[in-house]
mmCIF file of C-alpha atoms in Angstrom:
data_model
loop_
_atom_site.group_PDB
_atom_site.id
_atom_site.type_symbol
_atom_site.label_atom_id
_atom_site.label_comp_id
_atom_site.label_asym_id
_atom_site.label_seq_id
_atom_site.Cartn_x
_atom_site.Cartn_y
_atom_site.Cartn_z
ATOM 1 C CA MET A 148 -64.338 -92.916 -108.552
ATOM 2 C CA LEU A 149 -63.367 -96.417 -107.499
ATOM 3 C CA GLU A 150 -60.191 -97.260 -105.654
ATOM 4 C CA LEU A 151 -57.950 -99.775 -107.404
ATOM 5 C CA SER A 152 -58.658 -102.537 -104.869
ATOM 6 C CA SER A 153 -62.425 -102.037 -105.236
ATOM 7 C CA ALA A 154 -62.173 -102.085 -109.022
ATOM 8 C CA ILE A 155 -60.217 -105.363 -108.926
ATOM 9 C CA LEU A 156 -62.853 -106.950 -106.693
ATOM 10 C CA LEU A 157 -65.615 -105.867 -109.078
ATOM 11 C CA ILE A 158 -63.717 -107.282 -112.052
ATOM 12 C CA ILE A 159 -63.353 -110.634 -110.271
ATOM 13 C CA ALA A 160 -67.044 -110.502 -109.312
ATOM 14 C CA ALA A 161 -68.004 -109.768 -112.927
ATOM 15 C CA PHE A 162 -66.102 -112.846 -114.104
ATOM 16 C CA GLY A 163 -67.544 -115.177 -111.465
ATOM 17 C CA THR A 164 -71.141 -113.979 -111.691
ATOM 18 C CA SER A 165 -71.124 -114.164 -115.484
ATOM 19 C CA ILE A 166 -70.319 -117.876 -115.181
ATOM 20 C CA ILE A 167 -73.361 -118.265 -112.917
ATOM 21 C CA SER A 168 -75.628 -116.429 -115.376
ATOM 22 C CA ALA A 169 -74.304 -118.380 -118.347
ATOM 23 C CA THR A 170 -74.880 -121.772 -116.723
ATOM 24 C CA VAL A 171 -78.172 -121.133 -114.912
ATOM 25 C CA GLY A 172 -79.588 -118.137 -116.781
ATOM 26 C CA MET A 173 -79.958 -115.741 -113.849
ATOM 27 C CA ALA A 174 -78.843 -114.791 -110.318
ATOM 28 C CA GLY A 175 -75.381 -113.760 -111.498
ATOM 29 C CA GLY A 176 -76.589 -110.257 -112.274
ATOM 30 C CA THR A 177 -78.292 -109.991 -108.903
ATOM 31 C CA VAL A 178 -75.163 -111.112 -107.062
ATOM 32 C CA LEU A 179 -73.001 -108.698 -109.054
ATOM 33 C CA LEU A 180 -75.315 -105.788 -108.298
ATOM 34 C CA SER A 181 -75.209 -106.672 -104.591
ATOM 35 C CA VAL A 182 -71.404 -106.581 -104.674
ATOM 36 C CA MET A 183 -71.387 -103.309 -106.619
ATOM 37 C CA LEU A 184 -73.635 -101.671 -104.028
ATOM 38 C CA LEU A 185 -70.934 -102.308 -101.434
ATOM 39 C CA PHE A 186 -68.714 -99.821 -103.266
ATOM 40 C CA LEU A 187 -71.096 -97.604 -105.227
ATOM 41 C CA THR A 188 -74.333 -95.741 -104.586
ATOM 42 C CA PRO A 189 -77.373 -96.898 -106.624
ATOM 43 C CA GLN A 190 -77.145 -93.843 -108.902
ATOM 44 C CA PHE A 191 -73.778 -95.153 -110.159
ATOM 45 C CA ALA A 192 -74.212 -98.897 -109.625
ATOM 46 C CA LEU A 193 -77.405 -99.305 -111.690
ATOM 47 C CA PRO A 194 -76.129 -97.678 -114.924
ATOM 48 C CA ILE A 195 -72.762 -99.453 -114.733
ATOM 49 C CA HIS A 196 -74.451 -102.768 -113.945
ATOM 50 C CA ALA A 197 -76.700 -102.363 -116.997
ATOM 51 C CA ALA A 198 -73.705 -101.815 -119.299
ATOM 52 C CA ASN A 199 -71.800 -104.797 -117.929
ATOM 53 C CA GLN A 200 -74.799 -107.110 -118.128
ATOM 54 C CA LEU A 201 -75.414 -106.051 -121.710
ATOM 55 C CA ILE A 202 -72.107 -107.657 -122.669
ATOM 56 C CA SER A 203 -72.619 -110.704 -120.468
ATOM 57 C CA ASN A 204 -76.086 -111.471 -121.841
ATOM 58 C CA PHE A 205 -75.203 -110.639 -125.442
ATOM 59 C CA ARG A 206 -72.240 -113.013 -125.347
ATOM 60 C CA ARG A 207 -74.459 -115.788 -123.981
ATOM 61 C CA CYS A 208 -77.249 -115.376 -126.522
ATOM 62 C CA TRP A 209 -74.710 -115.030 -129.363
ATOM 63 C CA LEU A 210 -73.019 -118.321 -128.477
ATOM 64 C CA LEU A 211 -76.459 -119.985 -128.266
ATOM 65 C CA ARG A 212 -78.103 -117.893 -131.033
ATOM 66 C CA THR A 213 -79.468 -120.870 -132.954
ATOM 67 C CA ASN A 214 -81.606 -121.703 -129.917
ATOM 68 C CA ILE A 215 -83.356 -118.323 -129.498
ATOM 69 C CA HIS A 216 -87.166 -118.522 -129.589
ATOM 70 C CA TRP A 217 -87.661 -115.475 -131.799
ATOM 71 C CA GLN A 218 -91.454 -115.247 -131.485
ATOM 72 C CA PHE A 219 -91.090 -114.912 -127.707
ATOM 73 C CA PHE A 220 -88.246 -112.432 -128.147
ATOM 74 C CA TYR A 221 -90.005 -110.064 -130.586
ATOM 75 C CA ARG A 222 -93.074 -109.778 -128.388
ATOM 76 C CA PHE A 223 -90.957 -109.229 -125.298
ATOM 77 C CA CYS A 224 -89.115 -106.370 -127.012
ATOM 78 C CA PHE A 225 -92.361 -104.589 -127.897
ATOM 79 C CA GLY A 226 -93.474 -104.582 -124.258
ATOM 80 C CA ALA A 227 -90.007 -103.749 -122.928
ATOM 81 C CA ILE A 228 -89.787 -100.579 -125.024
ATOM 82 C CA ILE A 229 -93.018 -99.245 -123.509
ATOM 83 C CA GLY A 230 -92.023 -100.272 -119.981
ATOM 84 C CA ASN A 231 -88.573 -98.727 -120.256
ATOM 85 C CA ILE A 232 -89.895 -95.406 -121.540
ATOM 86 C CA ALA A 233 -92.466 -95.276 -118.735
ATOM 87 C CA SER A 234 -89.928 -96.084 -116.002
ATOM 88 C CA THR A 235 -87.393 -93.574 -117.349
ATOM 89 C CA TRP A 236 -90.025 -90.872 -117.140
ATOM 90 C CA LEU A 237 -91.192 -91.909 -113.662
ATOM 91 C CA LEU A 238 -87.646 -92.189 -112.357
ATOM 92 C CA GLN A 239 -87.422 -88.410 -112.414
ATOM 93 C CA THR A 240 -90.151 -88.304 -109.742
ATOM 94 C CA ALA A 241 -88.046 -90.519 -107.411
ATOM 95 C CA LEU A 242 -90.730 -93.203 -107.255
ATOM 96 C CA ASP A 243 -90.145 -95.368 -104.175
ATOM 97 C CA LEU A 244 -90.205 -99.092 -104.941
ATOM 98 C CA LYS A 245 -88.312 -100.339 -101.894
ATOM 99 C CA HIS A 246 -91.195 -102.650 -100.942
ATOM 100 C CA GLY A 247 -91.657 -103.945 -104.483
ATOM 101 C CA THR A 248 -88.995 -106.610 -104.032
ATOM 102 C CA ILE A 249 -91.223 -108.632 -101.702
ATOM 103 C CA PHE A 250 -93.663 -109.112 -104.560
ATOM 104 C CA ILE A 251 -90.814 -110.434 -106.699
ATOM 105 C CA ALA A 252 -90.027 -113.007 -103.994
ATOM 106 C CA ALA A 253 -93.706 -113.974 -103.781
ATOM 107 C CA ILE A 254 -93.933 -114.489 -107.557
ATOM 108 C CA ILE A 255 -90.787 -116.633 -107.539
ATOM 109 C CA LEU A 256 -91.922 -118.888 -104.687
ATOM 110 C CA TYR A 257 -95.396 -119.246 -106.197
ATOM 111 C CA SER A 258 -93.918 -120.213 -109.582
ATOM 112 C CA VAL A 259 -91.647 -122.867 -108.067
ATOM 113 C CA PHE A 260 -93.961 -124.403 -105.476
ATOM 114 C CA LYS A 261 -97.499 -123.833 -106.800
ATOM 115 C CA PRO A 262 -99.890 -126.829 -106.900
ATOM 116 C CA LYS A 263 -100.526 -128.083 -110.420
ATOM 117 C CA LYS A 264 -104.192 -127.042 -110.315
ATOM 118 C CA LEU A 265 -103.355 -123.373 -109.810
ATOM 119 C CA PRO A 266 -102.451 -121.103 -112.751
ATOM 120 C CA SER A 267 -98.779 -120.699 -113.622
ATOM 121 C CA PHE A 268 -96.603 -117.883 -114.942
ATOM 122 C CA VAL A 269 -95.811 -119.689 -118.185
ATOM 123 C CA PRO A 270 -96.699 -117.153 -120.879
ATOM 124 C CA LYS A 271 -97.406 -118.093 -124.458
ATOM 125 C CA GLU A 272 -96.192 -115.950 -127.358
ATOM 126 C CA ASN A 273 -98.423 -112.892 -126.802
ATOM 127 C CA GLY A 274 -97.986 -113.142 -123.037
ATOM 128 C CA PHE A 275 -94.366 -112.093 -123.434
ATOM 129 C CA MET A 276 -95.509 -108.596 -124.381
ATOM 130 C CA LEU A 277 -96.772 -108.188 -120.813
ATOM 131 C CA VAL A 278 -93.597 -109.786 -119.483
ATOM 132 C CA GLY A 279 -91.542 -107.305 -121.482
ATOM 133 C CA LEU A 280 -93.634 -104.432 -120.144
ATOM 134 C CA LEU A 281 -92.984 -105.536 -116.544
ATOM 135 C CA ILE A 282 -89.275 -106.224 -117.039
ATOM 136 C CA GLY A 283 -88.726 -103.007 -118.990
ATOM 137 C CA PHE A 284 -90.461 -100.984 -116.288
ATOM 138 C CA ALA A 285 -88.818 -102.665 -113.298
ATOM 139 C CA GLY A 286 -85.298 -102.741 -114.743
ATOM 140 C CA MET A 287 -84.594 -99.037 -114.261
ATOM 141 C CA PHE A 288 -85.494 -99.252 -110.569
ATOM 142 C CA ILE A 289 -84.235 -102.612 -109.320
ATOM 143 C CA GLY A 290 -81.453 -103.265 -111.842
ATOM 144 C CA ALA A 291 -81.336 -107.077 -111.877
ATOM 145 C CA THR A 292 -84.559 -108.438 -113.387
ATOM 146 C CA GLY A 293 -83.343 -111.886 -114.380
ATOM 147 C CA LEU A 294 -85.109 -113.483 -111.420
ATOM 148 C CA ILE A 295 -88.498 -112.137 -112.514
ATOM 149 C CA LEU A 296 -87.895 -113.247 -116.085
ATOM 150 C CA GLY A 297 -86.711 -116.632 -114.848
ATOM 151 C CA THR A 298 -90.180 -117.466 -113.502
ATOM 152 C CA CYS A 299 -91.452 -117.414 -117.110
ATOM 153 C CA PHE A 300 -89.065 -120.210 -118.050
ATOM 154 C CA ILE A 301 -90.093 -122.819 -115.493
ATOM 155 C CA ARG A 302 -91.590 -124.795 -118.358
ATOM 156 C CA ASP A 303 -91.321 -128.170 -120.031
ATOM 157 C CA ASP A 304 -91.591 -127.044 -123.666
ATOM 158 C CA MET A 305 -88.012 -125.685 -123.867
ATOM 159 C CA ASP A 306 -84.646 -127.335 -123.198
ATOM 160 C CA LYS A 307 -81.827 -125.636 -121.311
ATOM 161 C CA GLU A 308 -80.171 -124.188 -124.421
ATOM 162 C CA HIS A 309 -83.438 -122.589 -125.588
ATOM 163 C CA ILE A 310 -84.085 -121.184 -122.109
ATOM 164 C CA LEU A 311 -80.601 -119.697 -121.745
ATOM 165 C CA ALA A 312 -80.514 -118.299 -125.287
ATOM 166 C CA THR A 313 -83.992 -116.765 -125.249
ATOM 167 C CA GLN A 314 -83.661 -115.346 -121.759
ATOM 168 C CA GLY A 315 -80.225 -113.965 -122.660
ATOM 169 C CA ALA A 316 -81.581 -112.259 -125.774
ATOM 170 C CA MET A 317 -84.411 -110.674 -123.801
ATOM 171 C CA GLN A 318 -82.051 -109.463 -121.103
ATOM 172 C CA THR A 319 -79.676 -108.049 -123.725
ATOM 173 C CA PHE A 320 -82.468 -105.958 -125.210
ATOM 174 C CA ASN A 321 -83.662 -104.853 -121.780
ATOM 175 C CA HIS A 322 -80.193 -103.778 -120.637
ATOM 176 C CA LEU A 323 -79.742 -101.830 -123.875
ATOM 177 C CA GLY A 324 -82.971 -99.989 -123.151
ATOM 178 C CA LYS A 325 -81.802 -99.258 -119.604
ATOM 179 C CA ILE A 326 -78.522 -97.810 -120.863
ATOM 180 C CA LEU A 327 -80.391 -95.496 -123.234
ATOM 181 C CA GLY A 328 -82.656 -94.493 -120.354
ATOM 182 C CA PHE A 329 -79.736 -93.674 -118.058
ATOM 183 C CA LEU A 330 -78.049 -91.689 -120.837
ATOM 184 C CA TRP A 331 -81.253 -89.724 -121.333
ATOM 185 C CA LEU A 332 -81.337 -89.031 -117.591
ATOM 186 C CA GLY A 333 -77.821 -87.592 -117.863
ATOM 187 C CA PHE A 334 -75.524 -90.367 -116.646
ATOM 188 C CA ASN A 335 -71.978 -89.956 -117.981
ATOM 189 C CA TYR A 336 -70.253 -93.268 -118.743
ATOM 190 C CA ILE A 337 -66.966 -91.733 -119.904
ATOM 191 C CA PRO A 338 -65.305 -91.414 -116.438
ATOM 192 C CA TRP A 339 -66.066 -95.109 -115.860
ATOM 193 C CA ILE A 340 -64.590 -96.386 -119.120
ATOM 194 C CA LEU A 341 -61.553 -98.150 -117.604
ATOM 195 C CA PRO A 342 -63.174 -100.080 -114.711
ATOM 196 C CA LEU A 343 -66.321 -100.762 -116.731
ATOM 197 C CA GLY A 344 -64.294 -101.914 -119.744
ATOM 198 C CA ALA A 345 -62.327 -104.316 -117.543
ATOM 199 C CA MET A 346 -65.546 -105.665 -116.007
ATOM 200 C CA MET A 347 -67.044 -106.167 -119.465
ATOM 201 C CA LEU A 348 -63.959 -108.074 -120.612
ATOM 202 C CA ALA A 349 -64.129 -110.279 -117.514
ATOM 203 C CA SER A 350 -67.834 -110.927 -118.147
ATOM 204 C CA PHE A 351 -67.103 -111.792 -121.779
ATOM 205 C CA PHE A 352 -64.632 -114.515 -120.824
ATOM 206 C CA GLY A 353 -66.705 -115.684 -117.871
ATOM 207 C CA THR A 354 -69.771 -116.108 -120.062
ATOM 208 C CA THR A 355 -67.774 -117.941 -122.722
ATOM 209 C CA TYR A 356 -66.548 -120.391 -120.111
ATOM 210 C CA GLY A 357 -70.000 -120.733 -118.563
ATOM 211 C CA VAL A 358 -71.660 -121.598 -121.875
ATOM 212 C CA SER A 359 -69.047 -124.283 -122.483
ATOM 213 C CA LEU A 360 -70.126 -125.849 -119.177
ATOM 214 C CA VAL A 361 -73.819 -125.779 -120.098
ATOM 215 C CA ARG A 362 -73.383 -128.350 -122.826
ATOM 216 C CA LYS A 363 -71.995 -130.785 -120.240
ATOM 217 C CA ILE A 364 -74.839 -130.365 -117.726
ATOM 218 C CA PRO A 365 -77.705 -132.912 -118.033
ATOM 219 C CA ASP A 366 -81.063 -131.233 -118.662
ATOM 220 C CA HIS A 367 -82.678 -132.540 -115.452
ATOM 221 C CA ILE A 368 -79.744 -131.255 -113.372
ATOM 222 C CA PHE A 369 -80.082 -127.865 -115.052
ATOM 223 C CA ARG A 370 -83.786 -127.686 -114.142
ATOM 224 C CA ILE A 371 -83.049 -128.558 -110.509
ATOM 225 C CA CYS A 372 -80.358 -125.865 -110.345
ATOM 226 C CA PHE A 373 -82.653 -123.401 -112.120
ATOM 227 C CA ARG A 374 -85.390 -123.838 -109.528
ATOM 228 C CA GLY A 375 -82.907 -123.953 -106.661
ATOM 229 C CA ILE A 376 -81.320 -120.642 -107.620
ATOM 230 C CA LEU A 377 -84.770 -119.050 -107.816
ATOM 231 C CA VAL A 378 -85.746 -120.274 -104.352
ATOM 232 C CA LEU A 379 -82.461 -119.190 -102.731
ATOM 233 C CA SER A 380 -82.743 -115.788 -104.385
ATOM 234 C CA ALA A 381 -86.333 -115.370 -103.188
ATOM 235 C CA LEU A 382 -85.335 -116.232 -99.612
ATOM 236 C CA SER A 383 -82.485 -113.741 -99.835
ATOM 237 C CA ILE A 384 -84.894 -111.031 -101.020
ATOM 238 C CA ILE A 385 -87.298 -111.770 -98.151
ATOM 239 C CA TYR A 386 -84.459 -111.661 -95.606
ATOM 240 C CA LYS A 387 -83.226 -108.305 -96.889
ATOM 241 C CA TRP A 388 -86.776 -106.902 -96.958
ATOM 242 C CA ILE A 389 -87.376 -107.946 -93.336
ATOM 243 C CA LYS A 390 -84.000 -106.547 -92.309
ATOM 244 C CA ASP A 391 -84.744 -103.194 -93.975
ATOM 245 C CA ILE A 392 -88.104 -102.969 -92.201
ATOM 246 C CA ALA A 393 -86.636 -103.906 -88.828
ATOM 247 C CA TYR A 394 -83.913 -101.299 -89.060
#
C-alpha cells in the first residue's frame, strides 16, 4: 500500500493533471500515470489510473454534454468494446508492447506536421469505429490513450467545446471498459478505496475548475495549445524510448 506522503502527492497530481486534461483535452492522464509509476508498479498503477480517469473524463463530458458529437461517440464505443475484450484476453499472455510507444509518437508528429497533400488522421463517422478498436485495445497496455485519440481531433470542423466534450465522452467509455477488464483479470480495488477515492475527488474539482477556464480561452489559442501539447508529449515518448533502449 501507499505511504501517506506518496498518497498526498498523488492526490495533488490528480488535481493538477485533471485541470490540464479539462483545458486541453489530453496529456493530463499521461502525466498522472508517469507520476503514479514513481510509487506503484504497472500492475497497480494502470487499474487505479483507469478508475481515476473515469471520474475526470466523465466530469468533463458531463459539464460539456450539450457539445458531444454523438454519432462519433456511438461508433467509437462499438470499436472500443471489441478492442478492450481482445486486449483483456491477450494481457494474460504478457504481450510485450514496450516498443509500441514509438509508433504513437510517430503518429502524433505526422498528424501535427504533415504536408497538406498527404492523408490525415481525421476520421469521419464510421472511421471512429477503427479508432475505438485501437484505443480500446491499447488502453489496457499503455494506460493513457488520450494522446492517440487527440490526433483524431486536429480538425477544423469542431470547436474546442465539441472536441473536449466528445473526446471526454470517448475516454470515459474506454476507461470504464478498462476497469471491467482489470476486474475480470482479478484486480481488487477495495484495498485502494481511500487513496483512490481522494484522487477521484481531487480530479472532480480539478476538472470542474479546468472546464471553467476553457470558456475563457480563445479558440485559436486552444488549437495552438492542443498541437503544442501533442508535440511535447511525442518528444517525451521518443526520449523515454531511446533511454530505455540505451539502458
